[in-house]
PDB file of C-alpha atoms in Angstrom:
ATOM      1  CA  MET A  12     -22.080   1.766   3.198  1.00  0.00           C
ATOM      2  CA  ASP A  13     -22.985   1.166  -0.385  1.00  0.00           C
ATOM      3  CA  ALA A  14     -21.539  -2.180  -1.153  1.00  0.00           C
ATOM      4  CA  VAL A  15     -21.351  -1.708  -4.848  1.00  0.00           C
ATOM      5  CA  LEU A  16     -18.826   0.417  -6.782  1.00  0.00           C
ATOM      6  CA  THR A  17     -20.210   3.168  -8.693  1.00  0.00           C
ATOM      7  CA  ASP A  18     -19.398   3.648 -12.522  1.00  0.00           C
ATOM      8  CA  GLU A  19     -17.183   6.058 -11.690  1.00  0.00           C
ATOM      9  CA  GLN A  20     -15.401   4.234  -9.010  1.00  0.00           C
ATOM     10  CA  LYS A  21     -14.952   1.233 -11.631  1.00  0.00           C
ATOM     11  CA  ALA A  22     -13.272   3.439 -14.092  1.00  0.00           C
ATOM     12  CA  ILE A  23     -11.124   4.784 -11.560  1.00  0.00           C
ATOM     13  CA  ALA A  24      -9.926   1.325 -10.658  1.00  0.00           C
ATOM     14  CA  GLU A  25      -9.952   0.631 -14.395  1.00  0.00           C
ATOM     15  CA  ALA A  26      -7.591   3.159 -15.148  1.00  0.00           C
ATOM     16  CA  ALA A  27      -5.336   2.531 -12.273  1.00  0.00           C
ATOM     17  CA  ARG A  28      -5.091  -1.060 -13.465  1.00  0.00           C
ATOM     18  CA  ASP A  29      -3.730   0.280 -16.881  1.00  0.00           C
ATOM     19  CA  LEU A  30      -1.282   2.195 -15.456  1.00  0.00           C
ATOM     20  CA  ALA A  31       0.069  -0.336 -12.939  1.00  0.00           C
ATOM     21  CA  ALA A  32       0.001  -2.880 -15.767  1.00  0.00           C
ATOM     22  CA  SER A  33       4.187  -2.503 -15.955  1.00  0.00           C
ATOM     23  CA  GLY A  34       4.535  -2.797 -12.469  1.00  0.00           C
ATOM     24  CA  LEU A  35       5.875  -6.427 -12.125  1.00  0.00           C
ATOM     25  CA  ALA A  36       8.517  -5.655 -15.049  1.00  0.00           C
ATOM     26  CA  ASP A  37       9.415  -2.233 -13.359  1.00  0.00           C
ATOM     27  CA  ALA A  38       9.559  -4.295 -10.109  1.00  0.00           C
ATOM     28  CA  ARG A  39      12.076  -6.778 -11.380  1.00  0.00           C
ATOM     29  CA  GLN A  40      14.175  -3.503 -12.728  1.00  0.00           C
ATOM     30  CA  MET A  41      14.509  -2.290  -9.321  1.00  0.00           C
ATOM     31  CA  LEU A  42      15.737  -5.378  -8.024  1.00  0.00           C
ATOM     32  CA  ASP A  43      18.322  -5.765 -10.433  1.00  0.00           C
ATOM     33  CA  GLY A  44      19.666  -2.371  -9.392  1.00  0.00           C
ATOM     34  CA  GLY A  45      17.816  -0.113 -11.849  1.00  0.00           C
ATOM     35  CA  ASP A  46      16.328   3.180 -10.680  1.00  0.00           C
ATOM     36  CA  LEU A  47      12.559   4.018  -9.864  1.00  0.00           C
ATOM     37  CA  PRO A  48      11.180   4.532 -13.068  1.00  0.00           C
ATOM     38  CA  ALA A  49       9.094   8.051 -14.067  1.00  0.00           C
ATOM     39  CA  GLN A  50       6.218   6.188 -14.928  1.00  0.00           C
ATOM     40  CA  PRO A  51       3.835   5.330 -13.898  1.00  0.00           C
ATOM     41  CA  THR A  52       4.094   7.885 -10.977  1.00  0.00           C
ATOM     42  CA  LEU A  53       3.837  11.043 -13.339  1.00  0.00           C
ATOM     43  CA  ALA A  54       0.616   9.688 -14.706  1.00  0.00           C
ATOM     44  CA  LEU A  55      -0.830   9.055 -11.020  1.00  0.00           C
ATOM     45  CA  MET A  56       0.384  12.350 -10.057  1.00  0.00           C
ATOM     46  CA  GLN A  57      -1.462  14.026 -12.795  1.00  0.00           C
ATOM     47  CA  GLY A  58      -4.371  11.959 -12.573  1.00  0.00           C
ATOM     48  CA  PHE A  59      -5.034  10.937  -9.047  1.00  0.00           C
ATOM     49  CA  ASN A  60      -2.910  13.355  -6.980  1.00  0.00           C
ATOM     50  CA  GLY A  61      -5.057  14.605  -3.900  1.00  0.00           C
ATOM     51  CA  LEU A  62      -7.595  12.130  -4.429  1.00  0.00           C
ATOM     52  CA  GLY A  63     -10.092  11.658  -1.476  1.00  0.00           C
ATOM     53  CA  ILE A  64      -9.327  14.654  -0.125  1.00  0.00           C
ATOM     54  CA  ASP A  65     -12.086  17.536  -0.368  1.00  0.00           C
ATOM     55  CA  GLU A  66     -11.883  20.264  -2.959  1.00  0.00           C
ATOM     56  CA  ASP A  67     -12.366  22.596  -0.193  1.00  0.00           C
ATOM     57  CA  ALA A  68      -9.171  21.622   1.347  1.00  0.00           C
ATOM     58  CA  GLY A  69      -7.134  21.813  -1.416  1.00  0.00           C
ATOM     59  CA  GLY A  70      -7.491  18.192  -2.837  1.00  0.00           C
ATOM     60  CA  ALA A  71      -9.045  16.590  -5.972  1.00  0.00           C
ATOM     61  CA  GLY A  72     -12.317  15.392  -4.163  1.00  0.00           C
ATOM     62  CA  GLY A  73     -13.548  12.002  -4.204  1.00  0.00           C
ATOM     63  CA  SER A  74     -13.761   9.430  -1.581  1.00  0.00           C
ATOM     64  CA  LEU A  75     -10.934   7.271   0.633  1.00  0.00           C
ATOM     65  CA  VAL A  76     -12.768   4.489  -1.113  1.00  0.00           C
ATOM     66  CA  ASP A  77     -11.494   5.745  -4.495  1.00  0.00           C
ATOM     67  CA  VAL A  78      -8.163   6.079  -3.145  1.00  0.00           C
ATOM     68  CA  ALA A  79      -8.129   2.647  -1.961  1.00  0.00           C
ATOM     69  CA  LEU A  80      -9.058   1.251  -5.450  1.00  0.00           C
ATOM     70  CA  VAL A  81      -5.852   2.953  -6.617  1.00  0.00           C
ATOM     71  CA  ALA A  82      -3.878   1.408  -4.022  1.00  0.00           C
ATOM     72  CA  ARG A  83      -5.107  -1.927  -4.750  1.00  0.00           C
ATOM     73  CA  GLU A  84      -4.323  -1.982  -8.204  1.00  0.00           C
ATOM     74  CA  LEU A  85      -0.598  -0.756  -7.384  1.00  0.00           C
ATOM     75  CA  GLY A  86      -0.104  -3.296  -5.101  1.00  0.00           C
ATOM     76  CA  ARG A  87      -1.636  -6.079  -7.289  1.00  0.00           C
ATOM     77  CA  THR A  88       1.514  -5.608  -9.766  1.00  0.00           C
ATOM     78  CA  VAL A  89       3.837  -4.568  -6.617  1.00  0.00           C
ATOM     79  CA  CYS A  90       4.113  -1.516  -8.792  1.00  0.00           C
ATOM     80  CA  PRO A  91       7.387   0.769  -7.669  1.00  0.00           C
ATOM     81  CA  THR A  92       5.816   4.354  -7.405  1.00  0.00           C
ATOM     82  CA  SER A  93       6.359   7.198  -4.572  1.00  0.00           C
ATOM     83  CA  TRP A  94       2.474   8.089  -5.553  1.00  0.00           C
ATOM     84  CA  LEU A  95       1.337   6.030  -2.472  1.00  0.00           C
ATOM     85  CA  PRO A  96       3.728   7.362  -0.180  1.00  0.00           C
ATOM     86  CA  HIS A  97       2.736  10.904  -1.218  1.00  0.00           C
ATOM     87  CA  GLN A  98      -0.912  10.565  -0.696  1.00  0.00           C
ATOM     88  CA  LEU A  99      -0.734   9.518   2.706  1.00  0.00           C
ATOM     89  CA  ALA A 100       1.553  12.648   3.496  1.00  0.00           C
ATOM     90  CA  LEU A 101      -1.337  14.597   1.785  1.00  0.00           C
ATOM     91  CA  GLN A 102      -4.039  12.990   3.594  1.00  0.00           C
ATOM     92  CA  ALA A 103      -2.082  13.462   7.165  1.00  0.00           C
ATOM     93  CA  ALA A 104      -1.467  16.975   6.051  1.00  0.00           C
ATOM     94  CA  ALA A 105      -5.147  17.638   5.030  1.00  0.00           C
ATOM     95  CA  ALA A 106      -6.575  16.164   8.371  1.00  0.00           C
ATOM     96  CA  ALA A 107      -4.814  18.521  10.416  1.00  0.00           C
ATOM     97  CA  GLY A 108      -6.233  21.578   8.242  1.00  0.00           C
ATOM     98  CA  LEU A 109      -2.546  21.893   6.645  1.00  0.00           C
ATOM     99  CA  ASP A 110      -2.015  24.082   3.275  1.00  0.00           C
ATOM    100  CA  ILE A 111      -1.437  21.286   0.936  1.00  0.00           C
ATOM    101  CA  THR A 112      -1.103  23.465  -2.151  1.00  0.00           C
ATOM    102  CA  GLU A 113       2.468  22.727  -2.882  1.00  0.00           C
ATOM    103  CA  GLY A 114       1.717  18.814  -2.631  1.00  0.00           C
ATOM    104  CA  MET A 115      -1.050  19.043  -5.358  1.00  0.00           C
ATOM    105  CA  ARG A 116       1.906  19.899  -8.195  1.00  0.00           C
ATOM    106  CA  PRO A 117       2.214  16.665 -10.589  1.00  0.00           C
ATOM    107  CA  GLU A 118       5.980  16.830  -9.641  1.00  0.00           C
ATOM    108  CA  ALA A 119       5.786  17.356  -5.980  1.00  0.00           C
ATOM    109  CA  ARG A 120       7.488  14.667  -3.638  1.00  0.00           C
ATOM    110  CA  TRP A 121       5.986  14.483   0.036  1.00  0.00           C
ATOM    111  CA  VAL A 122       6.584  11.609   2.478  1.00  0.00           C
ATOM    112  CA  LEU A 123       4.696  10.669   5.758  1.00  0.00           C
ATOM    113  CA  ILE A 124       6.921  10.445   9.121  1.00  0.00           C
ATOM    114  CA  ASP A 125       5.381   8.451  12.144  1.00  0.00           C
ATOM    115  CA  GLY A 126       7.957   9.219  14.518  1.00  0.00           C
ATOM    116  CA  ASP A 127      11.036   7.797  13.097  1.00  0.00           C
ATOM    117  CA  PRO A 128      12.893   9.407  10.296  1.00  0.00           C
ATOM    118  CA  THR A 129      15.675   7.194   9.994  1.00  0.00           C
ATOM    119  CA  ALA A 130      13.826   4.569   7.631  1.00  0.00           C
ATOM    120  CA  VAL A 131      11.562   6.708   5.499  1.00  0.00           C
ATOM    121  CA  ARG A 132       9.905   5.098   2.456  1.00  0.00           C
ATOM    122  CA  HIS A 133      10.682   6.784  -0.949  1.00  0.00           C
ATOM    123  CA  GLY A 134      12.569   9.505   1.388  1.00  0.00           C
ATOM    124  CA  ALA A 135      15.337   9.809  -0.995  1.00  0.00           C
ATOM    125  CA  GLY A 136      14.349  12.974  -3.177  1.00  0.00           C
ATOM    126  CA  ALA A 137      11.574  13.992  -1.074  1.00  0.00           C
ATOM    127  CA  GLU A 138      10.690  17.734  -0.804  1.00  0.00           C
ATOM    128  CA  PHE A 139       8.679  17.812   2.194  1.00  0.00           C
ATOM    129  CA  ALA A 140       7.883  15.588   5.344  1.00  0.00           C
ATOM    130  CA  VAL A 141       4.478  15.534   7.125  1.00  0.00           C
ATOM    131  CA  MET A 142       5.553  14.425  10.801  1.00  0.00           C
ATOM    132  CA  ILE A 143       2.730  13.035  12.972  1.00  0.00           C
ATOM    133  CA  ASP A 144       3.426  12.422  16.505  1.00  0.00           C
ATOM    134  CA  ASP A 145       0.524  11.683  18.796  1.00  0.00           C
ATOM    135  CA  ASP A 146      -2.204  14.051  17.479  1.00  0.00           C
ATOM    136  CA  ASP A 147       0.441  16.647  16.412  1.00  0.00           C
ATOM    137  CA  VAL A 148       1.228  17.134  12.999  1.00  0.00           C
ATOM    138  CA  GLU A 149       4.176  19.048  11.265  1.00  0.00           C
ATOM    139  CA  LEU A 150       5.213  20.166   7.876  1.00  0.00           C
ATOM    140  CA  ARG A 151       9.072  20.574   7.500  1.00  0.00           C
ATOM    141  CA  PRO A 152      11.403  20.693   4.446  1.00  0.00           C
ATOM    142  CA  VAL A 153      13.534  17.637   3.817  1.00  0.00           C
ATOM    143  CA  GLY A 154      17.259  18.622   3.726  1.00  0.00           C
ATOM    144  CA  GLU A 155      19.778  15.851   3.085  1.00  0.00           C
ATOM    145  CA  TRP A 156      19.030  12.209   2.883  1.00  0.00           C
ATOM    146  CA  GLU A 157      21.252   9.034   3.260  1.00  0.00           C
ATOM    147  CA  PRO A 158      19.813   5.803   1.488  1.00  0.00           C
ATOM    148  CA  ARG A 159      19.158   2.679   3.452  1.00  0.00           C
ATOM    149  CA  ARG A 160      19.217  -0.817   2.299  1.00  0.00           C
ATOM    150  CA  PRO A 161      15.236  -1.923   2.274  1.00  0.00           C
ATOM    151  CA  LEU A 162      13.995  -5.745   2.346  1.00  0.00           C
ATOM    152  CA  ASP A 163      11.652  -4.457  -0.529  1.00  0.00           C
ATOM    153  CA  PRO A 164      13.767  -2.541  -3.408  1.00  0.00           C
ATOM    154  CA  THR A 165      10.697  -1.216  -4.948  1.00  0.00           C
ATOM    155  CA  ARG A 166       9.910   0.745  -1.623  1.00  0.00           C
ATOM    156  CA  PRO A 167      13.140   2.352  -1.277  1.00  0.00           C
ATOM    157  CA  PHE A 168      14.403   3.755   2.250  1.00  0.00           C
ATOM    158  CA  ALA A 169      16.143   6.452   3.241  1.00  0.00           C
ATOM    159  CA  GLU A 170      17.205   8.421   6.413  1.00  0.00           C
ATOM    160  CA  ILE A 171      16.116  11.810   6.288  1.00  0.00           C
ATOM    161  CA  PHE A 172      17.509  15.143   7.931  1.00  0.00           C
ATOM    162  CA  LEU A 173      14.647  17.612   8.177  1.00  0.00           C
ATOM    163  CA  GLY A 174      14.862  21.457   7.777  1.00  0.00           C
ATOM    164  CA  PRO A 175      12.838  24.302   9.736  1.00  0.00           C
ATOM    165  CA  TYR A 176       9.159  24.171  10.861  1.00  0.00           C
ATOM    166  CA  LEU A 177       6.730  25.549   8.264  1.00  0.00           C
ATOM    167  CA  GLN A 178       3.241  24.633   9.266  1.00  0.00           C
ATOM    168  CA  GLY A 179       1.788  22.578  12.020  1.00  0.00           C
ATOM    169  CA  ALA A 180      -1.433  21.721  14.088  1.00  0.00           C
ATOM    170  CA  ASP A 181      -1.848  20.143  17.388  1.00  0.00           C
ATOM    171  CA  HIS A 182      -4.795  18.191  16.106  1.00  0.00           C
ATOM    172  CA  GLY A 183      -5.463  15.972  12.990  1.00  0.00           C
ATOM    173  CA  GLY A 184      -2.479  13.637  13.859  1.00  0.00           C
ATOM    174  CA  HIS A 185      -4.836  10.599  14.985  1.00  0.00           C
ATOM    175  CA  GLN A 186      -7.188  11.229  11.874  1.00  0.00           C
ATOM    176  CA  GLY A 187      -4.358  11.621   9.486  1.00  0.00           C
ATOM    177  CA  ARG A 188      -2.586   8.249  10.762  1.00  0.00           C
ATOM    178  CA  LEU A 189      -6.134   6.438  10.481  1.00  0.00           C
ATOM    179  CA  ARG A 190      -6.307   7.266   6.806  1.00  0.00           C
ATOM    180  CA  ALA A 191      -2.971   6.236   6.257  1.00  0.00           C
ATOM    181  CA  ARG A 192      -3.185   2.901   7.790  1.00  0.00           C
ATOM    182  CA  ALA A 193      -6.640   2.286   5.665  1.00  0.00           C
ATOM    183  CA  ILE A 194      -4.955   2.957   2.482  1.00  0.00           C
ATOM    184  CA  VAL A 195      -1.730   0.680   3.169  1.00  0.00           C
ATOM    185  CA  ALA A 196      -4.575  -2.088   3.972  1.00  0.00           C
ATOM    186  CA  ALA A 197      -5.941  -1.604   0.721  1.00  0.00           C
ATOM    187  CA  SER A 198      -2.692  -1.836  -1.017  1.00  0.00           C
ATOM    188  CA  LEU A 199      -1.652  -5.108   1.071  1.00  0.00           C
ATOM    189  CA  ALA A 200      -5.107  -6.760  -0.152  1.00  0.00           C
ATOM    190  CA  GLY A 201      -3.957  -5.689  -3.513  1.00  0.00           C
ATOM    191  CA  THR A 202      -0.609  -7.586  -3.177  1.00  0.00           C
ATOM    192  CA  GLY A 203      -2.236 -10.524  -1.933  1.00  0.00           C
ATOM    193  CA  LEU A 204      -4.738 -10.909  -4.889  1.00  0.00           C
ATOM    194  CA  GLY A 205      -1.974 -10.458  -7.383  1.00  0.00           C
ATOM    195  CA  ALA A 206       0.123 -13.422  -5.570  1.00  0.00           C
ATOM    196  CA  VAL A 207      -3.214 -15.355  -5.953  1.00  0.00           C
ATOM    197  CA  GLU A 208      -3.767 -14.677  -9.837  1.00  0.00           C
ATOM    198  CA  ARG A 209      -0.037 -15.086 -10.731  1.00  0.00           C
ATOM    199  CA  ALA A 210       0.072 -18.474  -8.851  1.00  0.00           C
ATOM    200  CA  ALA A 211      -3.350 -19.536 -10.388  1.00  0.00           C
ATOM    201  CA  ALA A 212      -2.199 -18.770 -13.908  1.00  0.00           C
ATOM    202  CA  TYR A 213       1.193 -20.560 -13.500  1.00  0.00           C
ATOM    203  CA  SER A 214      -0.593 -23.609 -11.965  1.00  0.00           C
ATOM    204  CA  ARG A 215      -2.787 -23.743 -15.380  1.00  0.00           C
ATOM    205  CA  GLU A 216       0.744 -23.519 -17.459  1.00  0.00           C
ATOM    206  CA  ARG A 217       2.825 -26.047 -15.257  1.00  0.00           C
ATOM    207  CA  GLN A 218       2.595 -29.773 -16.394  1.00  0.00           C
ATOM    208  CA  GLN A 219       3.349 -32.572 -13.816  1.00  0.00           C
ATOM    209  CA  PHE A 220       2.407 -36.109 -14.653  1.00  0.00           C
ATOM    210  CA  GLY A 221       0.878 -35.041 -18.155  1.00  0.00           C
ATOM    211  CA  LYS A 222      -1.424 -32.717 -16.391  1.00  0.00           C
ATOM    212  CA  PRO A 223      -1.829 -29.060 -15.390  1.00  0.00           C
ATOM    213  CA  ILE A 224      -0.656 -28.806 -11.441  1.00  0.00           C
ATOM    214  CA  ALA A 225      -4.207 -26.889 -11.294  1.00  0.00           C
ATOM    215  CA  VAL A 226      -6.223 -29.966 -11.252  1.00  0.00           C
ATOM    216  CA  PHE A 227      -4.540 -31.242  -8.375  1.00  0.00           C
ATOM    217  CA  GLN A 228      -6.415 -30.871  -4.753  1.00  0.00           C
ATOM    218  CA  GLY A 229      -3.085 -29.860  -3.020  1.00  0.00           C
ATOM    219  CA  VAL A 230      -2.635 -26.886  -5.460  1.00  0.00           C
ATOM    220  CA  GLN A 231      -6.478 -25.892  -5.590  1.00  0.00           C
ATOM    221  CA  HIS A 232      -6.784 -25.944  -1.556  1.00  0.00           C
ATOM    222  CA  GLN A 233      -3.976 -23.714  -1.243  1.00  0.00           C
ATOM    223  CA  LEU A 234      -5.216 -21.359  -3.978  1.00  0.00           C
ATOM    224  CA  ALA A 235      -8.673 -21.314  -2.468  1.00  0.00           C
ATOM    225  CA  ASP A 236      -7.274 -20.592   0.825  1.00  0.00           C
ATOM    226  CA  ALA A 237      -5.237 -17.337  -0.075  1.00  0.00           C
ATOM    227  CA  TRP A 238      -8.140 -16.290  -2.471  1.00  0.00           C
ATOM    228  CA  THR A 239     -10.578 -16.318   0.439  1.00  0.00           C
ATOM    229  CA  HIS A 240      -8.106 -14.799   3.011  1.00  0.00           C
ATOM    230  CA  VAL A 241      -7.511 -11.845   0.279  1.00  0.00           C
ATOM    231  CA  GLU A 242     -11.187 -11.199  -0.615  1.00  0.00           C
ATOM    232  CA  LEU A 243     -12.189 -10.814   3.094  1.00  0.00           C
ATOM    233  CA  ALA A 244      -9.289  -8.593   3.878  1.00  0.00           C
ATOM    234  CA  TRP A 245     -10.360  -6.370   0.804  1.00  0.00           C
ATOM    235  CA  SER A 246     -13.879  -6.138   2.261  1.00  0.00           C
ATOM    236  CA  LEU A 247     -12.390  -4.974   5.634  1.00  0.00           C
ATOM    237  CA  ALA A 248     -10.183  -2.323   3.620  1.00  0.00           C
ATOM    238  CA  LEU A 249     -12.783  -0.909   1.977  1.00  0.00           C
ATOM    239  CA  TYR A 250     -15.170  -0.701   4.956  1.00  0.00           C
ATOM    240  CA  ALA A 251     -12.231   0.949   7.053  1.00  0.00           C
ATOM    241  CA  CYS A 252     -11.886   3.584   4.396  1.00  0.00           C
ATOM    242  CA  TRP A 253     -15.423   4.502   4.297  1.00  0.00           C
ATOM    243  CA  ALA A 254     -15.810   4.423   8.056  1.00  0.00           C
ATOM    244  CA  VAL A 255     -12.962   6.786   8.411  1.00  0.00           C
ATOM    245  CA  ALA A 256     -14.420   9.229   5.934  1.00  0.00           C
ATOM    246  CA  GLU A 257     -17.692   9.182   7.379  1.00  0.00           C
ATOM    247  CA  ALA A 258     -16.416   9.225  10.716  1.00  0.00           C
ATOM    248  CA  GLN A 259     -18.233   6.523  11.908  1.00  0.00           C
ATOM    249  CA  PRO A 260     -17.783   5.250  15.772  1.00  0.00           C
ATOM    250  CA  ASP A 261     -16.124   1.954  14.833  1.00  0.00           C
ATOM    251  CA  ALA A 262     -13.748   3.571  12.547  1.00  0.00           C
ATOM    252  CA  ILE A 263     -10.633   2.768  14.651  1.00  0.00           C
ATOM    253  CA  ALA A 264     -11.654  -0.646  15.307  1.00  0.00           C
ATOM    254  CA  ALA A 265     -12.432  -1.152  11.606  1.00  0.00           C
ATOM    255  CA  VAL A 266      -8.919   0.123  10.755  1.00  0.00           C
ATOM    256  CA  ASP A 267      -7.314  -2.101  13.119  1.00  0.00           C
ATOM    257  CA  ALA A 268      -9.113  -4.904  11.520  1.00  0.00           C
ATOM    258  CA  ALA A 269      -8.465  -4.349   8.289  1.00  0.00           C
ATOM    259  CA  VAL A 270      -4.514  -3.632   8.931  1.00  0.00           C
ATOM    260  CA  ALA A 271      -4.461  -6.684  10.769  1.00  0.00           C
ATOM    261  CA  ARG A 272      -6.372  -8.893   8.316  1.00  0.00           C
ATOM    262  CA  CYS A 273      -4.672  -7.574   5.124  1.00  0.00           C
ATOM    263  CA  GLY A 274      -1.044  -7.839   6.687  1.00  0.00           C
ATOM    264  CA  ASP A 275      -1.822 -11.507   7.491  1.00  0.00           C
ATOM    265  CA  ALA A 276      -3.457 -12.269   4.049  1.00  0.00           C
ATOM    266  CA  ALA A 277      -0.879 -10.611   1.853  1.00  0.00           C
ATOM    267  CA  VAL A 278       2.007 -12.594   3.517  1.00  0.00           C
ATOM    268  CA  PHE A 279      -0.071 -15.560   3.463  1.00  0.00           C
ATOM    269  CA  ALA A 280      -1.066 -15.385  -0.115  1.00  0.00           C
ATOM    270  CA  ALA A 281       2.449 -14.695  -1.078  1.00  0.00           C
ATOM    271  CA  GLU A 282       3.733 -17.574   0.722  1.00  0.00           C
ATOM    272  CA  ARG A 283       0.926 -19.875  -1.001  1.00  0.00           C
ATOM    273  CA  GLY A 284       1.946 -18.153  -4.516  1.00  0.00           C
ATOM    274  CA  MET A 285       5.815 -19.254  -3.545  1.00  0.00           C
ATOM    275  CA  GLN A 286       4.706 -23.163  -2.632  1.00  0.00           C
ATOM    276  CA  VAL A 287       2.393 -23.316  -5.988  1.00  0.00           C
ATOM    277  CA  HIS A 288       5.504 -22.173  -7.985  1.00  0.00           C
ATOM    278  CA  GLY A 289       7.353 -25.053  -6.411  1.00  0.00           C
ATOM    279  CA  GLY A 290      11.186 -25.150  -6.393  1.00  0.00           C
ATOM    280  CA  ILE A 291      11.681 -22.260  -8.767  1.00  0.00           C
ATOM    281  CA  GLY A 292       9.310 -20.173  -6.732  1.00  0.00           C
ATOM    282  CA  ILE A 293      12.199 -19.267  -4.339  1.00  0.00           C
ATOM    283  CA  THR A 294      14.546 -18.488  -7.133  1.00  0.00           C
ATOM    284  CA  TRP A 295      15.739 -14.987  -7.871  1.00  0.00           C
ATOM    285  CA  GLU A 296      14.540 -15.253 -11.513  1.00  0.00           C
ATOM    286  CA  ALA A 297      11.107 -16.272 -10.149  1.00  0.00           C
ATOM    287  CA  ASP A 298       8.355 -13.291  -9.326  1.00  0.00           C
ATOM    288  CA  PRO A 299       6.829 -14.730  -6.138  1.00  0.00           C
ATOM    289  CA  HIS A 300       9.326 -13.384  -3.886  1.00  0.00           C
ATOM    290  CA  LEU A 301       8.488  -9.909  -5.191  1.00  0.00           C
ATOM    291  CA  ALA A 302       5.001 -10.419  -3.794  1.00  0.00           C
ATOM    292  CA  LEU A 303       6.311 -11.645  -0.379  1.00  0.00           C
ATOM    293  CA  ARG A 304       9.004  -8.625  -0.278  1.00  0.00           C
ATOM    294  CA  ARG A 305       6.085  -6.094  -0.788  1.00  0.00           C
ATOM    295  CA  ALA A 306       4.035  -7.996   1.783  1.00  0.00           C
ATOM    296  CA  MET A 307       6.085  -8.112   4.556  1.00  0.00           C
ATOM    297  CA  SER A 308       7.588  -4.575   4.008  1.00  0.00           C
ATOM    298  CA  ASP A 309       4.444  -3.001   4.034  1.00  0.00           C
ATOM    299  CA  ASP A 310       2.640  -5.170   6.719  1.00  0.00           C
ATOM    300  CA  ALA A 311       5.137  -3.216   8.964  1.00  0.00           C
ATOM    301  CA  TRP A 312       4.168   0.209   7.465  1.00  0.00           C
ATOM    302  CA  LEU A 313       2.596   2.282  10.410  1.00  0.00           C
ATOM    303  CA  GLY A 314       2.455  -0.381  12.797  1.00  0.00           C
ATOM    304  CA  GLY A 315       1.861  -3.295  11.003  1.00  0.00           C
ATOM    305  CA  SER A 316      -1.099  -6.171  11.628  1.00  0.00           C
ATOM    306  CA  ARG A 317       0.693  -7.318  15.038  1.00  0.00           C
ATOM    307  CA  GLU A 318       0.254  -3.994  16.407  1.00  0.00           C
ATOM    308  CA  ALA A 319      -3.430  -3.513  15.133  1.00  0.00           C
ATOM    309  CA  GLU A 320      -4.065  -7.181  16.245  1.00  0.00           C
ATOM    310  CA  LEU A 321      -3.148  -6.109  19.776  1.00  0.00           C
ATOM    311  CA  ALA A 322      -4.921  -2.905  19.827  1.00  0.00           C
ATOM    312  CA  LEU A 323      -8.234  -4.567  18.404  1.00  0.00           C
ATOM    313  CA  GLY A 324      -8.119  -7.320  21.161  1.00  0.00           C
ATOM    314  CA  ARG A 325      -7.624  -4.613  23.985  1.00  0.00           C
ATOM    315  CA  ALA A 326     -10.559  -2.631  22.661  1.00  0.00           C
ATOM    316  CA  LEU A 327     -12.495  -5.646  22.390  1.00  0.00           C
ATOM    317  CA  LEU A 328     -11.578  -6.605  26.120  1.00  0.00           C
ATOM    318  CA  GLY A 329     -11.661  -3.394  27.533  1.00  0.00           C
ATOM    319  CA  THR A 330      -8.325  -3.244  28.639  1.00  0.00           C
TER     320      THR A 330
END
């Protein structure tokens, strides 16, 4: 794996960063009962839909690392968008060789279901669902849906009721799930990074005893620990995306390591960010809990860090 991003990948990350810039304000709006904003989802769908899927398979080309770069920037500002769940569904469908033409429309809304349709992220209003069960993959239309109250309002949940079978394959489910988990890990690394960045900025502004609290070691150590966790997690996420895309022999272990580390790092960084903010950090009006909600919610997506740690441990011990 080349450890240096290409100029094109840097441009992808910069473009995604610009699109996600309003994420925190949009997240606050949804927390206060607002609807999912149309942007930046439409712009993301116009510019990055099908990213990381070969053009021969109906995608937009690029690599899974490219998808990770976009996911990281969206997680960084806890940006509320249905783009990420849609890409996970496309990745799983493409891995099974299903026709994803309909999913490449800018206005398309697909979701990924890993066994349980009662709590599907961004399930409300979805057109199609890609279901993975063991190695089987099915594409089915979404009929009715019922909203469910989520921990993170920027990732709204719904119970969905599926229509008749459209397409399917008895292979590809495992590969699709690996790709989806690697992308979620990258998003979690971004959530952790954003929490650290906002806490660091706050520590330079908040005055205590006539000095910015950033000069106190108790604050510095918390931020340094959180940043270290997040940077290591991001490295693992990048490697996992590359390993899966390149069918490396350690791809499964790489994804388990990334999911385990990214989930832990995101929650740890969000908690440290709340600590640095002090008493105001636990209030509704402050922003730290937005990152903690996102970190805890996404950490439970597609199995989460605890399941990944258990799988990795069993593989290492040969049990």
